[in-house]
XYZ file of C-alpha atoms in Angstrom:
617
model
C 34.666 -27.707 65.566
C 37.129 -27.215 68.282
C 39.545 -30.103 69.846
C 37.198 -29.801 73.073
C 33.939 -30.176 71.173
C 35.137 -33.094 69.426
C 36.321 -34.935 72.481
C 32.931 -34.252 74.210
C 31.166 -35.727 71.101
C 33.396 -38.608 71.050
C 32.504 -39.062 74.733
C 28.851 -38.974 74.024
C 29.217 -41.516 71.050
C 31.006 -43.841 73.555
C 28.858 -43.592 76.456
C 25.914 -44.433 73.953
C 27.690 -47.408 72.172
C 28.718 -48.852 75.548
C 24.998 -48.540 77.183
C 23.499 -49.833 74.080
C 26.040 -53.000 73.933
C 25.092 -53.526 77.672
C 21.655 -53.644 76.818
C 21.787 -55.725 74.025
C 24.059 -58.304 75.238
C 22.069 -58.470 78.796
C 18.645 -58.872 76.725
C 20.433 -61.819 74.954
C 21.814 -63.093 78.076
C 18.354 -62.961 79.415
C 16.861 -64.818 76.475
C 19.404 -67.493 77.033
C 18.596 -67.846 80.568
C 15.035 -68.330 80.036
C 15.162 -70.356 76.866
C 13.809 -67.821 74.631
C 10.471 -67.552 76.696
C 10.285 -71.166 77.294
C 11.006 -70.809 81.034
C 9.733 -68.217 83.370
C 12.549 -67.054 85.695
C 11.677 -65.298 88.927
C 12.874 -64.335 92.393
C 11.711 -66.135 95.273
C 12.141 -65.408 99.305
C 11.607 -68.287 101.727
C 11.135 -67.436 105.399
C 13.295 -70.035 107.412
C 14.218 -70.954 111.109
C 15.683 -68.470 113.535
C 14.305 -65.307 111.446
C 16.324 -66.638 108.632
C 15.605 -66.571 104.871
C 16.848 -67.647 101.627
C 16.303 -66.097 98.068
C 16.511 -67.971 95.206
C 16.008 -67.903 91.221
C 12.947 -69.985 90.121
C 13.247 -71.560 86.657
C 9.884 -72.858 85.589
C 9.501 -74.529 82.436
C 6.044 -73.626 80.680
C 5.694 -77.470 80.522
C 5.300 -77.958 84.216
C 2.066 -77.644 85.205
C -0.404 -78.862 87.782
C -1.929 -81.514 85.344
C 1.755 -82.675 84.286
C 3.889 -81.677 87.143
C 7.872 -81.747 86.448
C 10.883 -82.688 88.793
C 12.585 -80.461 90.733
C 16.134 -79.789 91.456
C 17.326 -77.557 94.179
C 20.991 -76.015 93.233
C 23.731 -74.778 95.945
C 26.723 -72.970 95.022
C 29.661 -72.896 96.815
C 31.747 -71.065 99.430
C 31.793 -67.241 98.162
C 29.430 -67.791 95.448
C 25.839 -66.456 94.858
C 22.878 -68.060 93.184
C 24.381 -66.759 89.522
C 27.506 -68.570 89.792
C 25.684 -71.770 88.734
C 22.941 -70.594 86.694
C 24.266 -72.827 83.836
C 22.866 -76.009 85.524
C 19.486 -74.401 86.222
C 19.544 -73.177 82.275
C 20.373 -76.504 81.147
C 17.843 -78.445 83.769
C 15.259 -76.400 82.523
C 15.664 -76.726 78.858
C 14.980 -80.291 79.653
C 11.528 -79.615 81.478
C 12.843 -79.603 85.127
C 11.860 -77.007 87.524
C 15.203 -75.719 89.100
C 15.456 -73.271 92.530
C 18.928 -72.067 92.489
C 19.493 -70.632 95.904
C 21.787 -67.834 97.379
C 23.302 -69.990 100.301
C 23.293 -68.383 103.679
C 25.679 -65.389 103.956
C 26.104 -65.336 100.530
C 24.155 -63.059 98.153
C 20.633 -61.949 99.033
C 20.034 -64.793 101.641
C 20.511 -63.942 105.364
C 23.164 -64.897 107.740
C 22.870 -67.871 109.697
C 22.775 -68.789 113.378
C 24.951 -71.820 113.006
C 28.625 -71.404 112.193
C 28.331 -74.703 110.180
C 25.797 -73.600 107.694
C 26.568 -75.748 105.190
C 26.612 -78.786 107.306
C 23.682 -77.992 109.735
C 21.483 -76.648 107.454
C 22.868 -77.176 104.100
C 23.351 -73.644 103.577
C 19.701 -73.055 103.363
C 18.785 -76.481 101.321
C 16.755 -78.206 104.127
C 14.463 -75.362 104.446
C 13.848 -75.024 100.531
C 13.615 -78.797 100.369
C 10.679 -78.866 103.175
C 8.978 -75.947 101.643
C 9.148 -77.419 98.203
C 7.864 -81.107 99.743
C 5.242 -79.533 101.887
C 3.752 -76.425 100.083
C 0.689 -76.473 97.845
C 2.105 -73.550 95.997
C 4.181 -75.441 93.836
C 1.640 -77.606 92.467
C 3.390 -78.064 88.936
C 6.140 -80.170 90.553
C 6.273 -83.912 91.351
C 7.045 -83.903 95.041
C 8.418 -87.658 94.727
C 11.058 -86.147 92.633
C 12.904 -83.692 94.355
C 16.612 -83.485 93.788
C 19.423 -81.332 94.936
C 23.007 -80.320 93.734
C 25.880 -78.369 94.431
C 29.499 -77.680 93.622
C 32.209 -77.664 96.397
C 30.781 -76.239 99.805
C 27.282 -76.761 97.991
C 28.171 -80.311 97.143
C 28.579 -80.828 100.665
C 25.274 -79.225 101.460
C 23.826 -81.856 98.970
C 25.125 -84.766 100.382
C 24.422 -83.804 104.043
C 21.140 -82.959 102.899
C 20.652 -87.006 101.746
C 21.884 -87.839 105.238
C 19.646 -85.389 107.041
C 16.308 -86.090 104.990
C 17.323 -90.129 105.273
C 17.423 -90.071 108.878
C 13.724 -88.386 108.732
C 12.736 -91.217 106.277
C 14.299 -93.877 108.916
C 12.203 -92.138 111.422
C 8.805 -91.777 109.714
C 8.734 -94.984 107.197
C 8.348 -92.812 104.335
C 10.868 -92.215 101.386
C 13.238 -89.464 101.677
C 11.932 -86.112 100.454
C 15.303 -85.768 98.422
C 14.938 -88.529 95.422
C 18.403 -87.794 94.332
C 21.481 -85.696 94.878
C 24.449 -84.760 92.845
C 27.669 -83.960 95.020
C 30.207 -81.744 92.685
C 33.697 -80.929 93.828
C 33.705 -82.311 97.318
C 33.991 -85.531 98.980
C 35.148 -84.869 102.509
C 31.518 -85.872 103.568
C 31.657 -89.195 101.932
C 32.203 -90.815 105.480
C 30.240 -94.016 106.814
C 28.631 -91.772 109.394
C 27.119 -89.402 106.812
C 26.396 -92.309 103.931
C 24.693 -94.537 106.260
C 21.614 -92.579 106.508
C 21.168 -91.640 103.182
C 18.198 -93.101 101.136
C 18.513 -91.093 98.046
C 20.579 -91.772 94.594
C 23.742 -90.183 94.763
C 25.983 -89.206 92.058
C 29.754 -87.672 92.492
C 31.880 -85.492 90.397
C 35.211 -84.710 91.576
C 38.214 -82.575 89.343
C 41.081 -84.982 89.050
C 43.455 -82.073 89.482
C 41.073 -80.685 92.508
C 43.554 -78.111 94.434
C 41.935 -79.300 97.640
C 42.717 -82.725 97.096
C 45.524 -82.835 99.637
C 42.731 -83.225 102.331
C 41.521 -86.210 100.798
C 42.451 -89.983 102.517
C 44.799 -90.603 99.390
C 45.998 -87.047 99.181
C 45.115 -86.876 95.477
C 42.019 -86.476 93.382
C 41.782 -89.965 91.522
C 38.445 -91.176 92.334
C 39.015 -94.543 90.726
C 40.739 -95.668 93.960
C 39.482 -92.754 96.491
C 38.003 -94.587 99.609
C 35.328 -91.993 99.677
C 34.166 -92.664 96.275
C 34.412 -96.365 96.934
C 32.289 -95.869 100.113
C 29.845 -93.846 98.113
C 29.199 -96.701 95.688
C 29.536 -99.392 98.085
C 26.659 -97.623 100.237
C 23.769 -98.410 97.541
C 24.995 -101.915 96.776
C 23.156 -104.762 98.103
C 24.091 -107.569 99.277
C 27.494 -106.839 100.722
C 29.268 -109.538 98.614
C 28.715 -106.924 95.687
C 30.898 -104.442 97.327
C 33.818 -103.033 95.117
C 37.461 -102.098 95.549
C 37.787 -99.833 92.761
C 35.403 -97.261 91.119
C 35.001 -97.327 87.410
C 34.425 -94.006 86.435
C 31.152 -93.130 84.666
C 29.418 -96.473 85.533
C 26.260 -96.558 87.121
C 26.033 -98.971 90.142
C 22.722 -100.011 92.301
C 19.083 -99.564 91.524
C 17.562 -96.407 90.598
C 13.759 -97.549 91.718
C 15.275 -98.414 95.244
C 17.245 -95.051 95.298
C 20.382 -96.766 95.600
C 21.950 -95.765 92.154
C 25.577 -94.392 92.353
C 27.946 -93.085 89.763
C 31.367 -91.279 89.959
C 32.667 -88.878 87.332
C 36.277 -87.406 87.527
C 36.822 -84.840 85.203
C 40.281 -83.652 84.221
C 40.071 -80.044 85.332
C 40.858 -77.454 88.305
C 38.310 -77.154 91.020
C 37.086 -73.979 90.566
C 36.536 -74.216 86.673
C 34.664 -77.647 87.361
C 31.162 -76.086 87.056
C 31.909 -74.384 83.766
C 32.979 -77.233 81.393
C 30.619 -78.872 78.974
C 31.708 -82.428 80.364
C 30.984 -81.763 84.129
C 27.647 -80.362 83.053
C 26.882 -82.815 80.771
C 27.389 -85.609 83.592
C 24.825 -83.726 85.736
C 22.114 -83.506 83.149
C 22.678 -87.243 82.439
C 22.302 -87.921 85.880
C 19.245 -86.082 86.356
C 17.751 -87.331 83.045
C 18.300 -91.029 84.392
C 16.965 -90.828 87.692
C 13.804 -88.704 86.739
C 13.598 -91.037 83.874
C 13.353 -87.740 81.707
C 12.903 -88.197 77.746
C 14.593 -85.306 76.195
C 15.192 -84.566 72.710
C 18.576 -82.636 73.612
C 21.820 -84.752 74.298
C 23.469 -83.963 77.566
C 26.423 -82.038 75.204
C 23.685 -79.855 73.728
C 24.168 -76.758 75.859
C 23.576 -73.219 75.558
C 24.934 -71.667 79.147
C 28.136 -70.443 77.646
C 26.760 -68.046 75.631
C 25.227 -66.102 78.467
C 28.594 -66.381 80.073
C 30.146 -64.851 76.883
C 27.191 -62.168 76.877
C 27.845 -61.288 80.714
C 31.351 -60.924 79.745
C 30.243 -58.153 77.165
C 28.310 -56.359 79.676
C 30.884 -56.451 82.071
C 33.326 -54.752 80.146
C 31.108 -52.355 78.407
C 29.403 -50.946 81.662
C 32.951 -50.345 83.227
C 33.847 -48.575 79.924
C 30.578 -46.605 80.132
C 32.140 -44.993 83.349
C 34.928 -43.376 81.658
C 32.923 -40.968 79.225
C 30.033 -40.357 81.925
C 32.934 -39.001 83.681
C 34.147 -36.760 81.096
C 30.696 -35.376 80.644
C 29.681 -34.541 84.166
C 33.170 -32.816 84.339
C 31.242 -30.187 82.369
C 28.720 -29.320 84.954
C 29.552 -26.273 86.374
C 30.076 -27.512 89.908
C 32.710 -30.059 88.927
C 34.341 -27.825 86.338
C 37.173 -26.496 88.954
C 38.293 -30.320 89.035
C 39.817 -30.030 85.365
C 43.326 -28.957 85.531
C 45.958 -28.803 82.990
C 47.821 -32.135 82.501
C 51.143 -31.930 84.608
C 54.293 -32.371 82.492
C 55.713 -36.042 82.162
C 59.046 -36.450 83.422
C 61.766 -37.789 80.784
C 62.101 -41.388 80.133
C 64.657 -43.325 82.565
C 67.749 -43.985 81.290
C 70.989 -45.565 82.617
C 70.839 -45.847 86.477
C 67.393 -44.361 86.212
C 65.943 -47.117 84.137
C 67.888 -49.933 86.309
C 66.298 -48.218 89.248
C 62.629 -48.179 87.719
C 62.695 -51.724 86.863
C 64.253 -52.964 90.016
C 61.553 -51.219 92.002
C 59.013 -52.903 89.415
C 60.483 -56.313 90.536
C 60.923 -55.656 94.253
C 57.028 -54.406 94.197
C 55.910 -57.316 92.743
C 58.022 -59.706 95.097
C 56.630 -57.815 98.142
C 53.057 -58.225 96.828
C 53.615 -61.853 96.189
C 55.154 -62.835 99.534
C 52.660 -60.422 101.779
C 49.584 -62.165 100.766
C 48.919 -65.386 102.392
C 50.775 -63.812 105.557
C 48.125 -61.067 105.344
C 45.510 -63.832 105.010
C 46.827 -65.600 108.194
C 46.888 -62.532 110.317
C 43.483 -61.376 109.087
C 42.196 -64.765 110.756
C 43.872 -63.315 113.932
C 42.608 -59.556 113.677
C 39.109 -60.595 112.591
C 38.094 -63.641 114.762
C 34.511 -63.190 114.599
C 34.258 -63.324 110.706
C 36.872 -66.110 110.699
C 34.831 -68.357 112.901
C 31.833 -67.585 110.902
C 30.154 -65.861 113.651
C 27.599 -62.725 112.866
C 29.302 -59.546 113.362
C 29.207 -55.820 111.976
C 32.745 -55.354 112.506
C 34.485 -56.384 109.045
C 32.316 -59.307 108.372
C 33.975 -60.206 105.193
C 36.130 -63.098 106.056
C 37.959 -63.279 102.480
C 37.966 -59.543 101.844
C 39.482 -58.980 105.044
C 42.568 -60.775 103.938
C 42.773 -58.700 100.745
C 42.175 -55.366 102.613
C 45.113 -56.297 104.887
C 47.332 -57.104 101.780
C 46.142 -53.552 100.175
C 46.886 -51.651 103.291
C 50.589 -53.044 103.516
C 51.397 -52.911 99.915
C 49.783 -49.532 99.674
C 52.100 -48.146 102.369
C 55.158 -50.009 101.002
C 54.251 -48.318 97.491
C 54.177 -44.521 98.996
C 57.615 -45.671 100.489
C 59.094 -46.581 97.247
C 57.810 -43.465 95.530
C 59.210 -41.298 98.193
C 62.568 -43.395 98.456
C 62.977 -43.120 94.554
C 62.310 -39.412 94.259
C 64.265 -38.744 97.404
C 67.447 -40.363 96.011
C 66.957 -40.071 92.358
C 64.062 -38.243 90.955
C 64.825 -35.136 92.367
C 68.250 -34.739 90.978
C 67.190 -35.811 87.423
C 64.632 -33.085 86.941
C 61.462 -34.755 88.514
C 59.514 -32.107 90.565
C 56.408 -32.476 92.710
C 54.363 -30.559 90.290
C 54.688 -33.384 88.025
C 52.490 -35.793 90.001
C 49.313 -34.080 89.989
C 49.129 -34.385 93.740
C 48.246 -30.645 94.499
C 44.612 -30.098 95.863
C 42.799 -28.728 98.614
C 39.736 -29.740 100.931
C 37.178 -28.475 98.614
C 38.556 -30.073 95.604
C 38.449 -33.429 97.320
C 35.229 -33.018 98.335
C 33.851 -32.121 95.004
C 35.974 -35.261 93.295
C 34.055 -37.275 95.984
C 30.800 -36.069 94.845
C 31.635 -36.703 91.365
C 33.041 -40.402 92.357
C 29.635 -40.934 94.157
C 27.800 -39.758 91.509
C 29.510 -42.163 88.739
C 29.198 -44.973 91.559
C 25.316 -44.311 91.440
C 25.423 -43.944 87.356
C 27.310 -47.537 87.594
C 24.997 -49.621 89.861
C 21.614 -47.924 88.913
C 22.174 -48.861 85.304
C 22.743 -52.443 86.639
C 19.786 -52.286 88.779
C 17.850 -51.338 86.112
C 19.135 -54.079 83.647
C 18.348 -56.604 86.455
C 14.939 -55.280 87.092
C 13.792 -55.938 83.766
C 15.805 -58.832 82.375
C 17.193 -60.418 85.410
C 20.801 -60.907 84.485
C 23.946 -59.129 85.842
C 27.415 -58.323 84.622
C 29.224 -61.312 84.820
C 31.705 -64.266 83.474
C 32.058 -67.580 85.381
C 32.644 -66.734 88.977
C 33.567 -63.073 88.146
C 30.659 -61.005 88.548
C 29.007 -57.706 89.508
C 25.658 -58.060 90.941
C 23.018 -55.889 92.625
C 23.256 -55.252 96.154
C 21.286 -54.732 99.224
C 21.576 -51.142 101.322
C 23.070 -52.690 104.307
C 26.465 -53.178 102.053
C 26.720 -49.432 101.734
C 27.636 -49.424 105.340
C 30.110 -51.786 104.658
C 31.432 -50.088 101.641
C 31.893 -46.887 104.116
C 33.655 -49.402 106.150
C 36.299 -50.904 103.753
C 36.802 -48.293 101.354
C 38.941 -45.943 103.750
C 41.541 -48.714 104.230
C 41.503 -49.966 100.288
C 41.831 -46.171 99.412
C 45.273 -46.406 100.828
C 46.421 -48.792 98.177
C 44.164 -47.274 95.453
C 45.813 -43.642 95.845
C 49.235 -45.342 96.173
C 48.515 -46.912 92.839
C 47.341 -43.918 91.507
C 50.453 -41.933 92.329
C 52.818 -44.358 91.042
C 51.058 -45.055 87.776
C 50.825 -41.124 87.272
C 53.689 -39.817 88.717
C 56.203 -42.556 88.270
C 55.436 -44.620 85.260
C 54.162 -41.810 82.911
C 57.125 -40.639 80.477
C 57.380 -38.029 78.027
C 57.118 -39.112 74.663
C 55.878 -43.015 75.596
C 52.821 -44.211 74.080
C 50.021 -44.271 76.432
C 48.822 -47.873 75.817
C 52.605 -49.054 76.672
C 52.542 -46.993 79.914
C 49.336 -48.187 81.057
C 50.194 -52.125 80.263
C 53.312 -51.773 82.145
C 51.209 -50.251 85.093
C 48.748 -53.216 84.716
C 51.398 -55.627 85.179
C 53.137 -53.736 87.788
C 50.008 -53.654 89.885
C 48.835 -57.377 89.341
C 52.394 -59.316 88.607
C 52.964 -59.809 92.099
C 49.437 -61.581 92.670
C 49.844 -63.554 89.300
C 53.110 -64.860 90.835
C 51.135 -66.294 93.646
C 48.730 -68.130 91.263
C 52.127 -69.238 89.112
C 53.652 -70.760 92.268
C 50.674 -72.414 93.141
C 49.923 -74.313 90.060
C 53.438 -74.802 88.941
C 53.774 -76.789 92.540
C 50.672 -78.563 92.012
C 51.774 -79.569 88.621
C 55.258 -80.955 89.569
C 54.268 -82.501 93.178
C 50.684 -82.976 92.914
C 49.752 -80.613 95.944
C 49.529 -77.173 95.775
C 52.138 -74.850 97.443
C 49.745 -73.211 99.986
C 47.469 -75.880 101.143
C 45.585 -74.288 104.215
C 45.404 -70.909 102.152
C 44.174 -72.549 98.819
C 40.881 -70.656 98.970
C 42.677 -67.176 99.205
C 44.498 -68.403 96.289
C 41.463 -69.229 94.395
C 39.987 -65.757 95.385
C 42.916 -64.244 93.260
C 41.149 -65.538 89.862
C 38.871 -62.735 90.284
C 40.856 -59.999 92.038
C 43.742 -60.211 89.634
C 41.829 -59.136 86.631
C 40.521 -55.811 88.876
C 43.895 -55.207 89.733
C 45.237 -55.334 85.983
C 42.449 -52.992 85.026
C 42.752 -50.458 88.009
C 45.667 -48.300 86.327
C 44.062 -47.826 83.008
C 41.088 -46.053 84.923
C 43.468 -44.337 87.230
C 45.131 -43.114 84.219
C 41.995 -42.014 82.245
C 40.817 -39.989 85.071
C 44.004 -38.520 85.511
C 44.180 -37.102 82.090
C 40.554 -35.921 82.751
C 41.475 -33.885 85.849
C 45.004 -33.585 86.123
C 45.045 -34.958 89.346
C 45.282 -38.326 90.923
C 42.235 -38.670 93.270
C 39.194 -39.056 91.017
C 40.428 -42.493 89.662
C 41.367 -43.914 93.378
C 37.686 -42.694 94.607
C 35.896 -44.070 91.878
C 37.350 -47.657 91.458
C 37.501 -47.631 95.462
C 33.529 -47.209 95.192
C 32.677 -49.417 92.281
C 35.422 -52.317 92.696
C 35.043 -52.383 96.564
C 31.320 -52.956 95.760
C 31.995 -55.504 93.507
C 34.163 -57.471 96.033
C 32.222 -56.914 99.051
C 28.786 -57.858 97.356
C 30.248 -61.538 95.847
C 31.696 -63.311 98.791
C 30.616 -64.207 102.289
C 29.373 -61.803 104.788
C 28.208 -62.473 108.317
C 26.178 -59.559 109.229
C 23.611 -60.028 111.968
C 20.206 -60.959 110.813
């Protein structure tokens, strides 16, 4: 067997192993999700007002029947999150016999955008419509309509407490009990005002991260719920008579009376805002709350949880699915149409020494600092350039508020990357044996077109396999708030809109990784590791500055832009992996173009299908 045949056989084995790992991990994840067959999980889609609609996952325990109806909890993820992001809550509640409906908020996931620019406040992200449906329809004859609850994290928590106020007003008008028996508010206390709480006719649980980055907006500018006026008001809103009012909250203590829906409890976990939903303590607090308000007798303790196994299996699927793209690309390059894309690998320049080494690391540091210092300004600029998306108005013109910021950052830093590469070559490289032939940049229109076709084939392969997994197993590839989910056809239009601008950065990265960070005699693992840090260090520095300042002062460095910084928890891993894929595809083709095209299609689709999107309904 010659070397080429050996490589092909190795690619086939790697592809097969990767796909088997994805299928096996996804199957186990689906079993965790449906409690090994004891819970039925399915998609539902409910038409709502103004031609809008809400898509959700329905978790129905097999024990919930018309003869023995079970409580229902509606779960609302927060800003930028789809329904899968809070699957842990649905999994744990359904294990304990509670029916759970996990919704895609308006303008997120598969739900429509909203006609309202304040969808969380005025429509509960779709919660209000779902409560009305659950309470009024005869279809859900296996739920106890006197025990309907709601929970949500961050903006989803805002939706929950607003829902309690909304249906409380309805209760006051009709004289009937509120359709929402109980709500649990996680990660949000800004709505715990007198105006909102005065109409609440539901039991209320509150959970707030002690180290919440958004706590600077609270009345005491911190996350300590013992003395927070918001938490004190929430507790006092359920205490009768007035002389029972408290001035300090005892964390974890249940106040009030469950039967007359004045029960109140406040939790204060020692964690950051984005990680709050994904710790056992916070999940246990929700479980205990709903067990109490719905009088559920479970053999499982609140700390007996399994959701984290689904997260771990999702991570394995995420990694294996991405790995599978590489051997698949190698095999597709054997097809006669794509064979002309394979060129001998250009010779690598010598490893820099002396002044060359100093220049290399200087550019490394400068590039990281530029990436760091331009991210928030680009986020602010995006709000001025894309007014409709920033103001939550429906639009086809770059309708993704958060990704618009990343896009502008990518365009700027990609352009700076080209400039730094050219200056390095102009004033140093060409004088020390570097020639353009080493970059692998030579091409023509025919090659570029074939490369694009190949990239599109790999894109289809990647997402078609995901669609198949989701169709049969109802799980995707995700870990905590990082996820690869199936998408709707309209997003292909957005993909064509966003990719050309991101491609400026992606191609720049491929040129630098393969033309300026690949040296003769240097191990590939070392070269790619340096490239991974070169591509992500600037964004890592933002996170470091944000949280180091938070640790030292109690307030994050970027306050108004703290959500843009939180976005980096998902972006940084992609940025770190990007140079690896660019190098693998460069080694296959001897050219810098296939990597950026493949990653552009796959990574940008991951970005645009995992955040808010204000498309016209």
